[in-house]
């Protein structure tokens, strides 16, 4: 309303950079949920200029909304289109066509545009530039207004995830947090989920046998027991690591 009262177009562009699994698209979805806006993901690799204009029109009708151009580096290296339709050039997407929808004559009020990339060095300065350290920098406000770099999880971030997923096996949390140093959010979440699932399976199997929950089957176990050997070994390794450091 503040923007509308002053006849100012409300739009905002952000560039999320970082390796796979660091949470770029997840944050876009969380922002949309936080502000109760629909999120529209554009698969640029499968679009022509006409497809892009058509889908952008749908986004304009859905505003306010979040629009995500995911992994733009898979489609463009600077201004060069990496995916071309050799049979019909009219079915290809061009960089100029991309700029026209982002910052063309049509109104873009109410659109929060998020562009994600694993390789900021491939960005053209018409969107964002790449600094000497490889980070994306704002070079064209109005198209991209902020660049955010996503990195591996901090120890605090890993602990929050471990506390949530390993809530029933708290004795494994410290060792798991240490073991996940350098991992992305997706990698560490998978580590915790596998560990929790395997430990749960082991406890249920042992409970069915009427044995203690910390029992580790012999390496020569056969039949249905084979399924748990590798899983138990993984949990035992984490337990041993925890005990060695205590």
PDB file of C-alpha atoms in Angstrom:
ATOM      1  CA  UNK A   1       0.000   0.000   0.000  1.00  0.00           C
ATOM      2  CA  UNK A   2       2.871   2.359   0.804  1.00  0.00           C
ATOM      3  CA  UNK A   3       4.357   1.811  -2.657  1.00  0.00           C
ATOM      4  CA  UNK A   4       0.983   2.049  -4.388  1.00  0.00           C
ATOM      5  CA  UNK A   5       0.150   5.346  -2.647  1.00  0.00           C
ATOM      6  CA  UNK A   6       3.323   6.843  -4.109  1.00  0.00           C
ATOM      7  CA  UNK A   7       2.948   5.242  -7.544  1.00  0.00           C
ATOM      8  CA  UNK A   8       6.150   3.253  -6.993  1.00  0.00           C
ATOM      9  CA  UNK A   9       6.439  -0.183  -8.538  1.00  0.00           C
ATOM     10  CA  UNK A  10       7.067  -2.806  -5.850  1.00  0.00           C
ATOM     11  CA  UNK A  11       9.394  -5.500  -7.046  1.00  0.00           C
ATOM     12  CA  UNK A  12      12.523  -7.056  -5.678  1.00  0.00           C
ATOM     13  CA  UNK A  13      15.186  -9.314  -7.136  1.00  0.00           C
ATOM     14  CA  UNK A  14      17.585 -11.559  -5.255  1.00  0.00           C
ATOM     15  CA  UNK A  15      20.363 -13.867  -6.409  1.00  0.00           C
ATOM     16  CA  UNK A  16      21.079 -16.940  -4.280  1.00  0.00           C
ATOM     17  CA  UNK A  17      24.461 -18.559  -4.937  1.00  0.00           C
ATOM     18  CA  UNK A  18      26.036 -21.659  -3.465  1.00  0.00           C
ATOM     19  CA  UNK A  19      26.635 -25.342  -4.041  1.00  0.00           C
ATOM     20  CA  UNK A  20      23.906 -27.944  -4.489  1.00  0.00           C
ATOM     21  CA  UNK A  21      21.914 -28.715  -1.357  1.00  0.00           C
ATOM     22  CA  UNK A  22      22.839 -25.546   0.534  1.00  0.00           C
ATOM     23  CA  UNK A  23      19.214 -24.412   0.814  1.00  0.00           C
ATOM     24  CA  UNK A  24      18.722 -21.848  -1.965  1.00  0.00           C
ATOM     25  CA  UNK A  25      15.387 -23.118  -3.246  1.00  0.00           C
ATOM     26  CA  UNK A  26      14.316 -24.118   0.248  1.00  0.00           C
ATOM     27  CA  UNK A  27      14.707 -20.535   1.475  1.00  0.00           C
ATOM     28  CA  UNK A  28      12.667 -19.289  -1.479  1.00  0.00           C
ATOM     29  CA  UNK A  29       9.862 -21.649  -0.492  1.00  0.00           C
ATOM     30  CA  UNK A  30      10.129 -20.604   3.151  1.00  0.00           C
ATOM     31  CA  UNK A  31       9.880 -16.907   2.224  1.00  0.00           C
ATOM     32  CA  UNK A  32       6.760 -17.608   0.196  1.00  0.00           C
ATOM     33  CA  UNK A  33       5.231 -19.520   3.097  1.00  0.00           C
ATOM     34  CA  UNK A  34       6.254 -16.844   5.603  1.00  0.00           C
ATOM     35  CA  UNK A  35       4.468 -14.096   3.677  1.00  0.00           C
ATOM     36  CA  UNK A  36       1.623 -16.328   2.479  1.00  0.00           C
ATOM     37  CA  UNK A  37       2.474 -15.934  -1.205  1.00  0.00           C
ATOM     38  CA  UNK A  38       2.401 -18.551  -3.956  1.00  0.00           C
ATOM     39  CA  UNK A  39       5.780 -19.701  -5.261  1.00  0.00           C
ATOM     40  CA  UNK A  40       6.221 -20.328  -8.993  1.00  0.00           C
ATOM     41  CA  UNK A  41       9.291 -22.249 -10.185  1.00  0.00           C
ATOM     42  CA  UNK A  42      10.393 -21.628 -13.774  1.00  0.00           C
ATOM     43  CA  UNK A  43      12.159 -24.494 -15.557  1.00  0.00           C
ATOM     44  CA  UNK A  44      14.142 -22.273 -17.916  1.00  0.00           C
ATOM     45  CA  UNK A  45      15.845 -25.233 -19.586  1.00  0.00           C
ATOM     46  CA  UNK A  46      12.496 -26.367 -20.989  1.00  0.00           C
ATOM     47  CA  UNK A  47      11.222 -22.920 -22.061  1.00  0.00           C
ATOM     48  CA  UNK A  48      11.261 -20.807 -25.188  1.00  0.00           C
ATOM     49  CA  UNK A  49      10.870 -17.031 -25.180  1.00  0.00           C
ATOM     50  CA  UNK A  50       7.133 -17.477 -25.789  1.00  0.00           C
ATOM     51  CA  UNK A  51       6.850 -19.977 -22.922  1.00  0.00           C
ATOM     52  CA  UNK A  52       8.669 -17.600 -20.599  1.00  0.00           C
ATOM     53  CA  UNK A  53       6.409 -14.661 -21.493  1.00  0.00           C
ATOM     54  CA  UNK A  54       3.304 -16.803 -21.038  1.00  0.00           C
ATOM     55  CA  UNK A  55       4.381 -18.099 -17.624  1.00  0.00           C
ATOM     56  CA  UNK A  56       5.508 -14.642 -16.544  1.00  0.00           C
ATOM     57  CA  UNK A  57       2.026 -13.399 -17.375  1.00  0.00           C
ATOM     58  CA  UNK A  58       0.586 -16.063 -15.079  1.00  0.00           C
ATOM     59  CA  UNK A  59       2.951 -14.882 -12.337  1.00  0.00           C
ATOM     60  CA  UNK A  60       1.794 -11.280 -12.816  1.00  0.00           C
ATOM     61  CA  UNK A  61      -1.804 -12.394 -12.393  1.00  0.00           C
ATOM     62  CA  UNK A  62      -0.825 -14.285  -9.220  1.00  0.00           C
ATOM     63  CA  UNK A  63       1.035 -11.336  -7.640  1.00  0.00           C
ATOM     64  CA  UNK A  64       2.063 -10.859  -4.952  1.00  0.00           C
ATOM     65  CA  UNK A  65       4.097 -14.006  -5.460  1.00  0.00           C
ATOM     66  CA  UNK A  66       7.593 -15.462  -5.425  1.00  0.00           C
ATOM     67  CA  UNK A  67       9.095 -16.412  -8.798  1.00  0.00           C
ATOM     68  CA  UNK A  68      12.166 -18.669  -8.847  1.00  0.00           C
ATOM     69  CA  UNK A  69      14.517 -19.039 -11.814  1.00  0.00           C
ATOM     70  CA  UNK A  70      16.328 -22.128 -10.636  1.00  0.00           C
ATOM     71  CA  UNK A  71      19.926 -22.951 -11.643  1.00  0.00           C
ATOM     72  CA  UNK A  72      20.212 -20.246 -14.279  1.00  0.00           C
ATOM     73  CA  UNK A  73      23.824 -21.325 -14.901  1.00  0.00           C
ATOM     74  CA  UNK A  74      22.496 -24.514 -16.509  1.00  0.00           C
ATOM     75  CA  UNK A  75      20.844 -22.357 -19.202  1.00  0.00           C
ATOM     76  CA  UNK A  76      23.156 -19.383 -19.642  1.00  0.00           C
ATOM     77  CA  UNK A  77      26.893 -18.764 -19.548  1.00  0.00           C
ATOM     78  CA  UNK A  78      26.947 -14.974 -19.427  1.00  0.00           C
ATOM     79  CA  UNK A  79      24.591 -14.172 -22.364  1.00  0.00           C
ATOM     80  CA  UNK A  80      25.129 -17.387 -24.292  1.00  0.00           C
ATOM     81  CA  UNK A  81      22.236 -19.824 -24.223  1.00  0.00           C
ATOM     82  CA  UNK A  82      23.542 -23.310 -23.422  1.00  0.00           C
ATOM     83  CA  UNK A  83      20.340 -25.099 -24.444  1.00  0.00           C
ATOM     84  CA  UNK A  84      19.331 -24.510 -28.035  1.00  0.00           C
ATOM     85  CA  UNK A  85      16.654 -26.020 -30.247  1.00  0.00           C
ATOM     86  CA  UNK A  86      18.597 -26.811 -33.406  1.00  0.00           C
ATOM     87  CA  UNK A  87      15.432 -27.840 -35.262  1.00  0.00           C
ATOM     88  CA  UNK A  88      13.466 -24.673 -34.481  1.00  0.00           C
ATOM     89  CA  UNK A  89      15.314 -21.595 -33.223  1.00  0.00           C
ATOM     90  CA  UNK A  90      11.999 -19.947 -32.328  1.00  0.00           C
ATOM     91  CA  UNK A  91      11.650 -22.573 -29.588  1.00  0.00           C
ATOM     92  CA  UNK A  92      14.865 -21.437 -27.894  1.00  0.00           C
ATOM     93  CA  UNK A  93      15.229 -19.109 -24.925  1.00  0.00           C
ATOM     94  CA  UNK A  94      17.436 -16.047 -25.341  1.00  0.00           C
ATOM     95  CA  UNK A  95      19.072 -13.880 -22.711  1.00  0.00           C
ATOM     96  CA  UNK A  96      17.420 -10.784 -24.167  1.00  0.00           C
ATOM     97  CA  UNK A  97      14.069 -12.539 -23.846  1.00  0.00           C
ATOM     98  CA  UNK A  98      14.849 -13.195 -20.185  1.00  0.00           C
ATOM     99  CA  UNK A  99      15.707  -9.546 -19.532  1.00  0.00           C
ATOM    100  CA  UNK A 100      12.569  -8.372 -21.292  1.00  0.00           C
ATOM    101  CA  UNK A 101      10.278 -10.198 -18.889  1.00  0.00           C
ATOM    102  CA  UNK A 102      12.280  -9.208 -15.810  1.00  0.00           C
ATOM    103  CA  UNK A 103      12.620  -5.540 -16.652  1.00  0.00           C
ATOM    104  CA  UNK A 104      10.500  -4.890 -19.727  1.00  0.00           C
ATOM    105  CA  UNK A 105       7.595  -2.565 -20.361  1.00  0.00           C
ATOM    106  CA  UNK A 106       5.066  -4.785 -18.588  1.00  0.00           C
ATOM    107  CA  UNK A 107       4.417  -4.091 -14.920  1.00  0.00           C
ATOM    108  CA  UNK A 108       6.048  -6.432 -12.445  1.00  0.00           C
ATOM    109  CA  UNK A 109       4.391  -5.116  -9.291  1.00  0.00           C
ATOM    110  CA  UNK A 110       4.268  -7.619  -6.459  1.00  0.00           C
ATOM    111  CA  UNK A 111       6.851 -10.081  -7.792  1.00  0.00           C
ATOM    112  CA  UNK A 112       9.746 -11.215  -5.638  1.00  0.00           C
ATOM    113  CA  UNK A 113      12.172 -12.695  -8.152  1.00  0.00           C
ATOM    114  CA  UNK A 114      14.793 -15.149  -6.916  1.00  0.00           C
ATOM    115  CA  UNK A 115      17.504 -16.428  -9.236  1.00  0.00           C
ATOM    116  CA  UNK A 116      19.594 -19.362  -8.029  1.00  0.00           C
ATOM    117  CA  UNK A 117      22.951 -20.486  -9.364  1.00  0.00           C
ATOM    118  CA  UNK A 118      25.745 -22.864  -8.413  1.00  0.00           C
ATOM    119  CA  UNK A 119      28.246 -20.904 -10.505  1.00  0.00           C
ATOM    120  CA  UNK A 120      28.084 -17.115 -10.007  1.00  0.00           C
ATOM    121  CA  UNK A 121      30.991 -16.647 -12.419  1.00  0.00           C
ATOM    122  CA  UNK A 122      28.569 -17.496 -15.244  1.00  0.00           C
ATOM    123  CA  UNK A 123      26.266 -14.574 -14.436  1.00  0.00           C
ATOM    124  CA  UNK A 124      26.126 -11.683 -16.865  1.00  0.00           C
ATOM    125  CA  UNK A 125      26.503  -8.192 -15.423  1.00  0.00           C
ATOM    126  CA  UNK A 126      23.027  -7.359 -16.693  1.00  0.00           C
ATOM    127  CA  UNK A 127      21.877  -9.500 -13.753  1.00  0.00           C
ATOM    128  CA  UNK A 128      24.799  -9.602 -11.309  1.00  0.00           C
ATOM    129  CA  UNK A 129      28.570  -9.541 -11.501  1.00  0.00           C
ATOM    130  CA  UNK A 130      31.111 -11.926 -10.035  1.00  0.00           C
ATOM    131  CA  UNK A 131      33.706 -10.519  -7.642  1.00  0.00           C
ATOM    132  CA  UNK A 132      37.346 -11.524  -7.430  1.00  0.00           C
ATOM    133  CA  UNK A 133      36.442 -13.934  -4.630  1.00  0.00           C
ATOM    134  CA  UNK A 134      33.833 -15.637  -6.828  1.00  0.00           C
ATOM    135  CA  UNK A 135      30.872 -14.186  -4.954  1.00  0.00           C
ATOM    136  CA  UNK A 136      27.982 -12.575  -6.824  1.00  0.00           C
ATOM    137  CA  UNK A 137      27.706  -8.795  -6.528  1.00  0.00           C
ATOM    138  CA  UNK A 138      24.801  -6.473  -7.245  1.00  0.00           C
ATOM    139  CA  UNK A 139      25.487  -4.747 -10.568  1.00  0.00           C
ATOM    140  CA  UNK A 140      21.996  -3.929 -11.812  1.00  0.00           C
ATOM    141  CA  UNK A 141      19.625  -2.781  -9.053  1.00  0.00           C
ATOM    142  CA  UNK A 142      16.032  -3.078 -10.166  1.00  0.00           C
ATOM    143  CA  UNK A 143      16.715  -6.509 -11.608  1.00  0.00           C
ATOM    144  CA  UNK A 144      18.827  -7.998  -8.844  1.00  0.00           C
ATOM    145  CA  UNK A 145      18.842  -5.970  -5.634  1.00  0.00           C
ATOM    146  CA  UNK A 146      20.639  -8.354  -3.308  1.00  0.00           C
ATOM    147  CA  UNK A 147      23.033 -11.303  -3.606  1.00  0.00           C
ATOM    148  CA  UNK A 148      23.187 -13.964  -0.908  1.00  0.00           C
ATOM    149  CA  UNK A 149      25.832 -16.684  -0.713  1.00  0.00           C
ATOM    150  CA  UNK A 150      24.918 -20.076   0.777  1.00  0.00           C
ATOM    151  CA  UNK A 151      27.695 -22.157   2.288  1.00  0.00           C
ATOM    152  CA  UNK A 152      28.110 -25.354   4.280  1.00  0.00           C
ATOM    153  CA  UNK A 153      26.264 -25.509   7.581  1.00  0.00           C
ATOM    154  CA  UNK A 154      27.846 -23.993  10.661  1.00  0.00           C
ATOM    155  CA  UNK A 155      28.221 -26.124  13.770  1.00  0.00           C
ATOM    156  CA  UNK A 156      25.208 -24.356  15.277  1.00  0.00           C
ATOM    157  CA  UNK A 157      23.123 -25.127  12.202  1.00  0.00           C
ATOM    158  CA  UNK A 158      24.137 -28.786  12.236  1.00  0.00           C
ATOM    159  CA  UNK A 159      23.279 -29.037  15.925  1.00  0.00           C
ATOM    160  CA  UNK A 160      19.801 -27.596  15.388  1.00  0.00           C
ATOM    161  CA  UNK A 161      19.081 -30.211  12.715  1.00  0.00           C
ATOM    162  CA  UNK A 162      20.556 -33.033  14.798  1.00  0.00           C
ATOM    163  CA  UNK A 163      18.562 -31.984  17.876  1.00  0.00           C
ATOM    164  CA  UNK A 164      15.374 -32.154  15.807  1.00  0.00           C
ATOM    165  CA  UNK A 165      15.958 -35.458  14.029  1.00  0.00           C
ATOM    166  CA  UNK A 166      17.959 -37.354  16.682  1.00  0.00           C
ATOM    167  CA  UNK A 167      15.727 -36.318  19.580  1.00  0.00           C
ATOM    168  CA  UNK A 168      15.346 -39.947  20.686  1.00  0.00           C
ATOM    169  CA  UNK A 169      19.065 -40.738  20.532  1.00  0.00           C
ATOM    170  CA  UNK A 170      20.698 -37.701  22.094  1.00  0.00           C
ATOM    171  CA  UNK A 171      23.878 -39.642  22.899  1.00  0.00           C
ATOM    172  CA  UNK A 172      24.678 -39.620  19.151  1.00  0.00           C
ATOM    173  CA  UNK A 173      24.207 -35.901  18.556  1.00  0.00           C
ATOM    174  CA  UNK A 174      27.677 -34.576  19.438  1.00  0.00           C
ATOM    175  CA  UNK A 175      29.530 -37.128  17.313  1.00  0.00           C
ATOM    176  CA  UNK A 176      27.121 -36.655  14.423  1.00  0.00           C
ATOM    177  CA  UNK A 177      27.565 -32.875  14.493  1.00  0.00           C
ATOM    178  CA  UNK A 178      31.350 -33.308  14.366  1.00  0.00           C
ATOM    179  CA  UNK A 179      31.162 -35.888  11.594  1.00  0.00           C
ATOM    180  CA  UNK A 180      29.063 -33.548   9.435  1.00  0.00           C
ATOM    181  CA  UNK A 181      31.622 -30.726   9.341  1.00  0.00           C
ATOM    182  CA  UNK A 182      31.682 -29.181   5.850  1.00  0.00           C
ATOM    183  CA  UNK A 183      28.398 -30.706   4.712  1.00  0.00           C
ATOM    184  CA  UNK A 184      25.521 -28.831   3.117  1.00  0.00           C
ATOM    185  CA  UNK A 185      22.108 -28.704   4.716  1.00  0.00           C
ATOM    186  CA  UNK A 186      20.796 -31.448   2.451  1.00  0.00           C
ATOM    187  CA  UNK A 187      23.824 -33.692   3.089  1.00  0.00           C
ATOM    188  CA  UNK A 188      23.710 -33.326   6.850  1.00  0.00           C
ATOM    189  CA  UNK A 189      19.947 -33.784   7.008  1.00  0.00           C
ATOM    190  CA  UNK A 190      20.330 -37.026   5.062  1.00  0.00           C
ATOM    191  CA  UNK A 191      23.083 -38.145   7.451  1.00  0.00           C
ATOM    192  CA  UNK A 192      20.798 -37.589  10.452  1.00  0.00           C
ATOM    193  CA  UNK A 193      17.755 -39.187   8.834  1.00  0.00           C
ATOM    194  CA  UNK A 194      19.698 -42.320   7.850  1.00  0.00           C
ATOM    195  CA  UNK A 195      21.217 -42.602  11.291  1.00  0.00           C
ATOM    196  CA  UNK A 196      17.866 -42.175  13.024  1.00  0.00           C
ATOM    197  CA  UNK A 197      16.147 -44.618  10.695  1.00  0.00           C
ATOM    198  CA  UNK A 198      18.850 -47.243  11.020  1.00  0.00           C
ATOM    199  CA  UNK A 199      18.930 -46.948  14.800  1.00  0.00           C
ATOM    200  CA  UNK A 200      15.136 -47.200  14.957  1.00  0.00           C
ATOM    201  CA  UNK A 201      15.200 -50.291  12.756  1.00  0.00           C
ATOM    202  CA  UNK A 202      17.917 -51.846  14.894  1.00  0.00           C
ATOM    203  CA  UNK A 203      15.990 -51.243  18.112  1.00  0.00           C
ATOM    204  CA  UNK A 204      12.798 -52.697  16.669  1.00  0.00           C
ATOM    205  CA  UNK A 205      14.624 -55.762  15.363  1.00  0.00           C
ATOM    206  CA  UNK A 206      16.361 -56.349  18.655  1.00  0.00           C
ATOM    207  CA  UNK A 207      13.156 -55.796  20.592  1.00  0.00           C
ATOM    208  CA  UNK A 208      11.531 -58.491  18.469  1.00  0.00           C
ATOM    209  CA  UNK A 209      14.330 -60.871  19.435  1.00  0.00           C
ATOM    210  CA  UNK A 210      13.936 -60.020  23.077  1.00  0.00           C
ATOM    211  CA  UNK A 211      17.561 -58.811  23.244  1.00  0.00           C
ATOM    212  CA  UNK A 212      19.113 -55.669  24.639  1.00  0.00           C
ATOM    213  CA  UNK A 213      18.851 -52.562  22.394  1.00  0.00           C
ATOM    214  CA  UNK A 214      22.631 -52.170  22.230  1.00  0.00           C
ATOM    215  CA  UNK A 215      23.207 -55.689  20.902  1.00  0.00           C
ATOM    216  CA  UNK A 216      25.268 -55.838  17.703  1.00  0.00           C
ATOM    217  CA  UNK A 217      24.695 -58.951  15.556  1.00  0.00           C
ATOM    218  CA  UNK A 218      27.650 -61.059  14.478  1.00  0.00           C
ATOM    219  CA  UNK A 219      29.243 -60.340  11.117  1.00  0.00           C
ATOM    220  CA  UNK A 220      28.283 -63.803   9.951  1.00  0.00           C
ATOM    221  CA  UNK A 221      24.567 -63.195  10.438  1.00  0.00           C
ATOM    222  CA  UNK A 222      22.499 -64.436   7.522  1.00  0.00           C
ATOM    223  CA  UNK A 223      18.946 -64.290   6.205  1.00  0.00           C
ATOM    224  CA  UNK A 224      16.872 -61.418   7.555  1.00  0.00           C
ATOM    225  CA  UNK A 225      19.772 -60.438   9.829  1.00  0.00           C
ATOM    226  CA  UNK A 226      21.886 -59.273   6.876  1.00  0.00           C
ATOM    227  CA  UNK A 227      19.770 -56.161   6.479  1.00  0.00           C
ATOM    228  CA  UNK A 228      20.897 -54.804   9.800  1.00  0.00           C
ATOM    229  CA  UNK A 229      24.629 -55.542   9.768  1.00  0.00           C
ATOM    230  CA  UNK A 230      25.726 -52.439   7.842  1.00  0.00           C
ATOM    231  CA  UNK A 231      23.151 -50.275   9.602  1.00  0.00           C
ATOM    232  CA  UNK A 232      24.281 -51.399  13.071  1.00  0.00           C
ATOM    233  CA  UNK A 233      27.921 -50.885  12.138  1.00  0.00           C
ATOM    234  CA  UNK A 234      27.180 -47.281  11.155  1.00  0.00           C
ATOM    235  CA  UNK A 235      25.462 -46.557  14.464  1.00  0.00           C
ATOM    236  CA  UNK A 236      28.202 -48.372  16.397  1.00  0.00           C
ATOM    237  CA  UNK A 237      30.843 -46.251  14.641  1.00  0.00           C
ATOM    238  CA  UNK A 238      29.151 -43.061  15.778  1.00  0.00           C
ATOM    239  CA  UNK A 239      28.794 -44.411  19.313  1.00  0.00           C
ATOM    240  CA  UNK A 240      32.483 -45.371  19.399  1.00  0.00           C
ATOM    241  CA  UNK A 241      33.492 -41.939  18.154  1.00  0.00           C
ATOM    242  CA  UNK A 242      31.410 -40.320  20.837  1.00  0.00           C
ATOM    243  CA  UNK A 243      32.913 -42.526  23.546  1.00  0.00           C
ATOM    244  CA  UNK A 244      36.489 -41.853  22.379  1.00  0.00           C
ATOM    245  CA  UNK A 245      36.010 -38.094  22.631  1.00  0.00           C
ATOM    246  CA  UNK A 246      34.302 -38.161  26.028  1.00  0.00           C
TER     247      UNK A 246
END
